[in-house]
């Protein structure tokens, strides 16, 4: 997936169409589940078929989670026939299918399997019959049921050894799907975190290539941040900067490849400073995580260097604190890597 994928659900689809219209004909993947019990009603079958027909018409590639119950509900015995009838691109095989059935399906149709539960011997058999399979993690609606980072990395490491690409989910607890409304993460610690921070943890820190938003949509700022990265590979960092340094907004900087763990050093910052300008000392205070600093004239040739603080550092009379990353985006300081390009964008504090 070149872009962040989205999830759609029969019960909320009429509302989700609004943002999906902006994505049509752009090679986006969407994920849906066709065996969510609480969505079932007398109109479900027709609503699901209408949703999938609309998605296919608009150029989306659909990954559908199915079980044996899905077949019975739609009145089909053959999984491939059902997939073709509904315009599904990839089938994620869930409960109720035997090993023989799963292997048979893999020969005839693109499939994905449950990354967390599929035994490795079966994964190897699937790889032999179809090179185009991949693994999709679960999302976890109930609090304290999501995976830990350790579990996630262990599973992914085993799958990567087999040459299997992995898909994981990130939540948005501000636009969460019911009935529990507490976000739909793969990783438990991401449940209430900002979606953009979760995206960069998956993409940059955990090296997950394929990421899907499990909840019902993105916040406007998160959508802007993720889109900027997918388009230009620049990480946008919401922050508030002192008025004297507002010229730093929307300028692209490179994090020095040799930046220490305690701070990102912005490579172009000294050259970027206005020629001949003098950075007078001001606001020299303790530097907490997320502080943006500028070395002043007392630091000699380092004057003008901009840093983003990642660990607490004490007050230094040679260093001005000129700004602060928005509290909801402080997590970016854990996951953005040395060598990345970043830009400051005006936040809300």
CSV table of C-alpha atoms in Angstrom, one decimal:
chain,number,residue,atom,x,y,z
A,1,UNK,CA,0.0,0.0,0.0
A,2,UNK,CA,1.5,3.3,-1.1
A,3,UNK,CA,-0.9,5.2,1.2
A,4,UNK,CA,-2.5,4.8,4.6
A,5,UNK,CA,-5.4,2.4,4.2
A,6,UNK,CA,-8.8,3.1,5.7
A,7,UNK,CA,-11.5,0.9,7.2
A,8,UNK,CA,-15.2,1.0,6.3
A,9,UNK,CA,-18.1,-0.6,8.0
A,10,UNK,CA,-21.6,-1.3,6.8
A,11,UNK,CA,-23.2,0.4,9.8
A,12,UNK,CA,-21.3,3.7,9.4
A,13,UNK,CA,-20.7,3.7,5.6
A,14,UNK,CA,-23.2,6.5,4.8
A,15,UNK,CA,-21.1,8.9,7.0
A,16,UNK,CA,-17.7,7.6,5.8
A,17,UNK,CA,-18.6,8.3,2.2
A,18,UNK,CA,-17.8,12.0,2.7
A,19,UNK,CA,-14.1,11.5,3.2
A,20,UNK,CA,-13.9,8.5,0.9
A,21,UNK,CA,-15.0,10.6,-2.1
A,22,UNK,CA,-11.8,12.7,-1.8
A,23,UNK,CA,-9.8,9.4,-2.1
A,24,UNK,CA,-11.5,7.8,-5.1
A,25,UNK,CA,-9.5,6.7,-8.2
A,26,UNK,CA,-6.2,7.1,-6.3
A,27,UNK,CA,-5.3,3.4,-5.7
A,28,UNK,CA,-6.3,3.3,-2.0
A,29,UNK,CA,-7.0,0.1,-0.1
A,30,UNK,CA,-9.9,-0.1,2.2
A,31,UNK,CA,-10.5,-2.8,4.8
A,32,UNK,CA,-13.9,-4.1,5.9
A,33,UNK,CA,-15.2,-7.0,8.0
A,34,UNK,CA,-18.2,-8.9,6.8
A,35,UNK,CA,-18.8,-10.9,10.0
A,36,UNK,CA,-19.3,-8.2,12.7
A,37,UNK,CA,-22.3,-9.6,14.6
A,38,UNK,CA,-23.6,-6.3,16.0
A,39,UNK,CA,-23.9,-4.9,12.5
A,40,UNK,CA,-26.4,-7.5,11.3
A,41,UNK,CA,-30.0,-6.5,10.7
A,42,UNK,CA,-32.7,-7.3,8.2
A,43,UNK,CA,-31.1,-4.8,5.7
A,44,UNK,CA,-27.5,-5.8,6.2
A,45,UNK,CA,-27.0,-8.0,3.2
A,46,UNK,CA,-28.3,-5.4,0.8
A,47,UNK,CA,-26.4,-2.6,2.5
A,48,UNK,CA,-23.1,-4.6,2.4
A,49,UNK,CA,-23.6,-5.3,-1.3
A,50,UNK,CA,-24.4,-1.7,-2.0
A,51,UNK,CA,-21.3,-0.5,-0.1
A,52,UNK,CA,-19.0,-2.9,-1.9
A,53,UNK,CA,-20.4,-2.1,-5.3
A,54,UNK,CA,-19.9,1.7,-4.6
A,55,UNK,CA,-16.3,1.1,-3.5
A,56,UNK,CA,-15.5,-0.9,-6.6
A,57,UNK,CA,-17.1,1.7,-8.8
A,58,UNK,CA,-14.9,4.4,-7.2
A,59,UNK,CA,-11.7,2.5,-7.8
A,60,UNK,CA,-10.9,1.3,-4.2
A,61,UNK,CA,-9.2,-2.0,-3.6
A,62,UNK,CA,-11.2,-3.9,-0.9
A,63,UNK,CA,-9.7,-6.2,1.7
A,64,UNK,CA,-12.6,-8.1,3.3
A,65,UNK,CA,-12.4,-10.1,6.5
A,66,UNK,CA,-14.7,-13.1,6.1
A,67,UNK,CA,-15.6,-16.3,8.0
A,68,UNK,CA,-17.8,-19.3,7.4
A,69,UNK,CA,-20.7,-17.3,8.8
A,70,UNK,CA,-20.2,-14.8,6.0
A,71,UNK,CA,-20.8,-17.5,3.3
A,72,UNK,CA,-24.0,-18.6,5.0
A,73,UNK,CA,-25.3,-15.1,5.4
A,74,UNK,CA,-24.7,-14.2,1.7
A,75,UNK,CA,-26.1,-17.5,0.5
A,76,UNK,CA,-22.9,-18.7,-1.1
A,77,UNK,CA,-21.0,-22.0,-0.8
A,78,UNK,CA,-17.9,-20.9,-2.8
A,79,UNK,CA,-15.7,-18.2,-1.3
A,80,UNK,CA,-14.2,-17.2,-4.6
A,81,UNK,CA,-17.6,-16.8,-6.2
A,82,UNK,CA,-18.6,-14.6,-3.3
A,83,UNK,CA,-15.5,-12.5,-3.6
A,84,UNK,CA,-16.0,-11.9,-7.3
A,85,UNK,CA,-19.7,-11.2,-6.9
A,86,UNK,CA,-18.9,-8.5,-4.2
A,87,UNK,CA,-15.9,-7.0,-6.0
A,88,UNK,CA,-13.4,-7.9,-3.2
A,89,UNK,CA,-9.7,-7.6,-4.1
A,90,UNK,CA,-8.2,-9.6,-1.2
A,91,UNK,CA,-9.8,-12.0,1.2
A,92,UNK,CA,-8.7,-12.1,4.8
A,93,UNK,CA,-9.5,-15.6,6.0
A,94,UNK,CA,-10.8,-15.7,9.5
A,95,UNK,CA,-12.6,-18.3,11.6
A,96,UNK,CA,-14.0,-21.6,10.5
A,97,UNK,CA,-11.9,-22.6,7.5
A,98,UNK,CA,-9.8,-25.7,7.5
A,99,UNK,CA,-6.1,-25.9,6.5
A,100,UNK,CA,-7.1,-27.6,3.2
A,101,UNK,CA,-9.7,-24.9,2.4
A,102,UNK,CA,-7.3,-22.1,3.1
A,103,UNK,CA,-4.6,-23.6,0.9
A,104,UNK,CA,-7.2,-24.2,-1.9
A,105,UNK,CA,-8.3,-20.6,-1.7
A,106,UNK,CA,-4.7,-19.3,-1.9
A,107,UNK,CA,-4.4,-21.1,-5.3
A,108,UNK,CA,-7.4,-19.3,-6.8
A,109,UNK,CA,-7.6,-15.9,-5.2
A,110,UNK,CA,-5.4,-13.3,-3.4
A,111,UNK,CA,-5.6,-13.9,0.3
A,112,UNK,CA,-4.4,-12.6,3.6
A,113,UNK,CA,-4.3,-14.4,6.9
A,114,UNK,CA,-4.4,-13.5,10.6
A,115,UNK,CA,-0.8,-12.5,11.5
A,116,UNK,CA,-1.4,-13.2,15.2
A,117,UNK,CA,-2.9,-16.7,15.0
A,118,UNK,CA,-1.8,-18.5,11.8
A,119,UNK,CA,0.7,-21.3,12.5
A,120,UNK,CA,4.0,-20.9,10.7
A,121,UNK,CA,3.9,-24.4,9.1
A,122,UNK,CA,0.7,-23.4,7.3
A,123,UNK,CA,2.2,-20.0,6.4
A,124,UNK,CA,5.0,-21.9,4.6
A,125,UNK,CA,2.5,-24.1,2.7
A,126,UNK,CA,0.6,-21.0,1.6
A,127,UNK,CA,3.8,-19.3,0.4
A,128,UNK,CA,4.5,-22.4,-1.8
A,129,UNK,CA,1.1,-22.2,-3.6
A,130,UNK,CA,0.8,-18.3,-3.7
A,131,UNK,CA,3.6,-15.8,-3.6
A,132,UNK,CA,1.0,-13.0,-3.2
A,133,UNK,CA,-0.1,-13.6,0.3
A,134,UNK,CA,0.3,-11.2,3.3
A,135,UNK,CA,-0.4,-11.1,7.0
A,136,UNK,CA,-2.9,-8.8,8.6
A,137,UNK,CA,-2.9,-8.3,12.4
A,138,UNK,CA,-6.1,-8.0,14.4
A,139,UNK,CA,-7.4,-4.8,15.9
A,140,UNK,CA,-8.6,-5.0,19.5
A,141,UNK,CA,-11.7,-3.1,20.6
A,142,UNK,CA,-11.5,-4.0,24.2
A,143,UNK,CA,-9.0,-2.1,26.4
A,144,UNK,CA,-5.9,-4.1,27.6
A,145,UNK,CA,-6.3,-6.8,24.9
A,146,UNK,CA,-4.0,-5.3,22.2
A,147,UNK,CA,-0.5,-6.6,21.5
A,148,UNK,CA,2.7,-5.3,23.2
A,149,UNK,CA,5.5,-4.1,21.1
A,150,UNK,CA,7.5,-7.2,22.1
A,151,UNK,CA,4.8,-9.5,20.8
A,152,UNK,CA,4.3,-7.5,17.7
A,153,UNK,CA,8.0,-7.5,16.8
A,154,UNK,CA,8.3,-11.2,17.5
A,155,UNK,CA,5.4,-12.1,15.2
A,156,UNK,CA,6.6,-9.7,12.5
A,157,UNK,CA,10.2,-11.0,12.7
A,158,UNK,CA,9.0,-14.6,12.1
A,159,UNK,CA,6.8,-13.6,9.2
A,160,UNK,CA,9.6,-11.5,7.6
A,161,UNK,CA,11.9,-14.5,7.6
A,162,UNK,CA,9.3,-16.2,5.5
A,163,UNK,CA,9.1,-13.2,3.1
A,164,UNK,CA,5.6,-12.3,4.2
A,165,UNK,CA,4.6,-8.6,4.3
A,166,UNK,CA,2.6,-7.4,7.3
A,167,UNK,CA,-0.4,-5.1,7.7
A,168,UNK,CA,-1.2,-3.5,11.1
A,169,UNK,CA,-4.0,-1.2,12.3
A,170,UNK,CA,-3.8,2.2,14.1
A,171,UNK,CA,-6.7,3.8,15.9
A,172,UNK,CA,-8.4,7.1,16.3
A,173,UNK,CA,-10.1,7.2,19.7
A,174,UNK,CA,-11.7,10.6,18.7
A,175,UNK,CA,-13.7,8.9,15.9
A,176,UNK,CA,-14.0,5.4,17.2
A,177,UNK,CA,-16.3,2.7,16.1
A,178,UNK,CA,-18.8,1.2,18.5
A,179,UNK,CA,-20.0,-0.6,20.4
A,180,UNK,CA,-17.2,0.1,22.9
A,181,UNK,CA,-15.8,3.3,21.4
A,182,UNK,CA,-12.3,3.0,22.8
A,183,UNK,CA,-10.3,2.9,19.5
A,184,UNK,CA,-9.2,-0.1,17.4
A,185,UNK,CA,-5.5,-0.6,17.8
A,186,UNK,CA,-3.2,-3.5,17.0
A,187,UNK,CA,-0.8,-2.2,19.7
A,188,UNK,CA,-2.4,-1.6,23.1
A,189,UNK,CA,-0.2,1.4,24.0
A,190,UNK,CA,-1.5,3.2,20.8
A,191,UNK,CA,-5.1,3.1,21.9
A,192,UNK,CA,-5.4,6.7,23.0
A,193,UNK,CA,-2.4,8.2,21.2
A,194,UNK,CA,-2.7,10.6,18.3
A,195,UNK,CA,-3.2,8.9,14.9
A,196,UNK,CA,-0.3,10.6,13.3
A,197,UNK,CA,2.1,9.6,16.1
A,198,UNK,CA,0.9,6.0,15.8
A,199,UNK,CA,1.4,6.2,12.0
A,200,UNK,CA,5.0,7.3,12.4
A,201,UNK,CA,5.7,4.7,15.1
A,202,UNK,CA,4.5,2.0,12.7
A,203,UNK,CA,6.2,3.4,9.6
A,204,UNK,CA,9.5,4.7,11.0
A,205,UNK,CA,10.2,2.9,14.2
A,206,UNK,CA,8.6,-0.5,13.7
A,207,UNK,CA,9.2,-0.5,9.9
A,208,UNK,CA,5.7,-1.6,9.0
A,209,UNK,CA,5.1,-1.0,5.3
A,210,UNK,CA,1.3,-1.4,5.2
A,211,UNK,CA,-0.8,0.6,7.8
A,212,UNK,CA,-4.6,0.8,8.0
A,213,UNK,CA,-6.7,3.2,10.1
A,214,UNK,CA,-9.2,0.9,11.9
A,215,UNK,CA,-11.5,3.6,13.2
A,216,UNK,CA,-13.9,5.9,11.3
A,217,UNK,CA,-11.7,8.7,10.0
A,218,UNK,CA,-8.7,11.0,10.8
A,219,UNK,CA,-8.6,14.3,12.5
A,220,UNK,CA,-7.9,17.1,10.0
A,221,UNK,CA,-4.4,17.8,11.3
A,222,UNK,CA,-3.4,14.2,11.4
A,223,UNK,CA,-4.7,13.8,7.8
A,224,UNK,CA,-2.6,16.8,6.7
A,225,UNK,CA,0.5,15.4,8.5
A,226,UNK,CA,0.2,11.9,7.0
A,227,UNK,CA,-0.5,13.2,3.5
A,228,UNK,CA,2.5,15.5,3.6
A,229,UNK,CA,4.8,12.5,4.5
A,230,UNK,CA,3.3,10.2,1.9
A,231,UNK,CA,3.7,12.9,-0.8
A,232,UNK,CA,7.0,14.5,0.1
A,233,UNK,CA,8.5,12.3,2.9
A,234,UNK,CA,8.6,15.3,5.2
A,235,UNK,CA,7.4,14.9,8.9
A,236,UNK,CA,5.3,17.9,9.9
A,237,UNK,CA,5.6,18.7,13.6
A,238,UNK,CA,2.9,20.9,15.1
A,239,UNK,CA,4.3,23.4,17.6
A,240,UNK,CA,4.2,27.0,18.8
A,241,UNK,CA,7.3,29.1,18.2
A,242,UNK,CA,8.2,32.5,19.6
A,243,UNK,CA,7.3,35.3,17.3
A,244,UNK,CA,10.9,36.3,16.7
A,245,UNK,CA,11.4,32.8,15.1
A,246,UNK,CA,8.2,32.3,13.2
A,247,UNK,CA,10.2,32.3,10.0
A,248,UNK,CA,11.0,28.7,10.9
A,249,UNK,CA,7.5,27.5,10.2
A,250,UNK,CA,7.1,25.5,7.0
A,251,UNK,CA,10.9,25.4,6.3
A,252,UNK,CA,12.2,21.9,5.6
A,253,UNK,CA,15.2,20.8,7.7
A,254,UNK,CA,17.1,17.5,7.8
A,255,UNK,CA,17.8,15.9,11.2
A,256,UNK,CA,21.6,15.3,11.3
A,257,UNK,CA,22.4,11.6,10.9
A,258,UNK,CA,24.7,11.8,13.9
A,259,UNK,CA,22.2,13.5,16.3
A,260,UNK,CA,22.5,12.2,19.9
A,261,UNK,CA,19.7,10.5,21.6
A,262,UNK,CA,18.9,13.5,23.7
A,263,UNK,CA,18.1,15.9,20.8
A,264,UNK,CA,17.6,16.2,17.1
A,265,UNK,CA,20.1,18.6,15.6
A,266,UNK,CA,18.7,20.4,12.5
A,267,UNK,CA,21.4,20.3,9.8
A,268,UNK,CA,20.6,23.4,7.8
A,269,UNK,CA,19.7,25.6,10.8
A,270,UNK,CA,22.9,27.5,11.2
A,271,UNK,CA,23.1,28.2,7.4
A,272,UNK,CA,19.4,29.1,7.5
A,273,UNK,CA,19.8,31.9,10.1
A,274,UNK,CA,19.7,35.3,8.5
A,275,UNK,CA,23.1,36.4,7.4
A,276,UNK,CA,24.7,38.7,9.9
A,277,UNK,CA,21.9,38.3,12.5
A,278,UNK,CA,22.8,38.1,16.1
A,279,UNK,CA,20.9,35.7,18.4
A,280,UNK,CA,20.8,37.4,21.7
A,281,UNK,CA,20.3,35.3,24.9
A,282,UNK,CA,16.7,35.1,26.1
A,283,UNK,CA,14.4,32.5,27.8
A,284,UNK,CA,17.4,30.3,28.8
A,285,UNK,CA,15.6,27.7,30.9
A,286,UNK,CA,15.4,24.0,31.6
A,287,UNK,CA,14.7,22.1,28.4
A,288,UNK,CA,12.0,19.5,28.6
A,289,UNK,CA,11.0,16.9,26.0
A,290,UNK,CA,9.5,18.7,22.9
A,291,UNK,CA,11.3,22.0,23.6
A,292,UNK,CA,12.6,23.7,20.4
A,293,UNK,CA,15.9,25.6,21.1
A,294,UNK,CA,18.3,27.9,19.3
A,295,UNK,CA,21.9,28.4,20.4
A,296,UNK,CA,22.6,32.1,21.1
A,297,UNK,CA,25.7,34.2,20.5
A,298,UNK,CA,27.3,32.9,23.7
A,299,UNK,CA,27.8,29.5,21.9
A,300,UNK,CA,30.1,31.1,19.3
A,301,UNK,CA,30.0,29.3,15.9
A,302,UNK,CA,27.0,27.2,17.0
A,303,UNK,CA,24.9,30.3,17.2
A,304,UNK,CA,21.7,29.8,15.3
A,305,UNK,CA,21.7,26.0,15.6
A,306,UNK,CA,18.1,24.7,16.1
A,307,UNK,CA,17.5,21.5,18.2
A,308,UNK,CA,14.4,19.5,19.2
A,309,UNK,CA,14.8,18.2,22.7
A,310,UNK,CA,14.1,14.4,23.3
A,311,UNK,CA,15.3,14.0,26.9
A,312,UNK,CA,15.4,16.5,29.8
A,313,UNK,CA,18.4,18.8,29.6
A,314,UNK,CA,19.3,21.5,32.2
A,315,UNK,CA,19.3,25.2,31.7
A,316,UNK,CA,22.2,26.6,29.7
A,317,UNK,CA,22.8,30.3,29.3
A,318,UNK,CA,24.0,29.7,25.7
A,319,UNK,CA,20.7,28.1,24.6
A,320,UNK,CA,17.4,29.8,24.1
A,321,UNK,CA,14.1,27.9,24.4
A,322,UNK,CA,12.1,29.3,21.4
A,323,UNK,CA,9.2,26.9,21.1
A,324,UNK,CA,7.4,23.8,22.2
A,325,UNK,CA,5.9,20.8,20.3
A,326,UNK,CA,2.1,20.5,20.8
A,327,UNK,CA,1.5,18.0,23.7
A,328,UNK,CA,-0.5,15.6,21.5
A,329,UNK,CA,2.5,15.3,19.2
A,330,UNK,CA,5.3,14.9,21.7
A,331,UNK,CA,5.4,11.2,20.8
A,332,UNK,CA,7.0,12.1,17.5
A,333,UNK,CA,10.2,12.7,19.4
A,334,UNK,CA,10.4,8.9,20.0
A,335,UNK,CA,9.9,7.8,16.5
A,336,UNK,CA,11.2,10.2,13.9
A,337,UNK,CA,14.6,8.9,12.8
A,338,UNK,CA,18.0,10.6,12.3
A,339,UNK,CA,18.3,11.6,8.7
A,340,UNK,CA,14.6,12.3,8.3
A,341,UNK,CA,13.3,15.6,6.9
A,342,UNK,CA,11.0,17.6,9.1
A,343,UNK,CA,9.1,20.9,9.1
A,344,UNK,CA,7.5,22.9,11.9
A,345,UNK,CA,3.9,23.7,11.3
A,346,UNK,CA,1.8,26.0,13.5
A,347,UNK,CA,0.0,24.1,16.2
A,348,UNK,CA,-2.3,24.9,19.1
A,349,UNK,CA,0.1,24.5,22.0
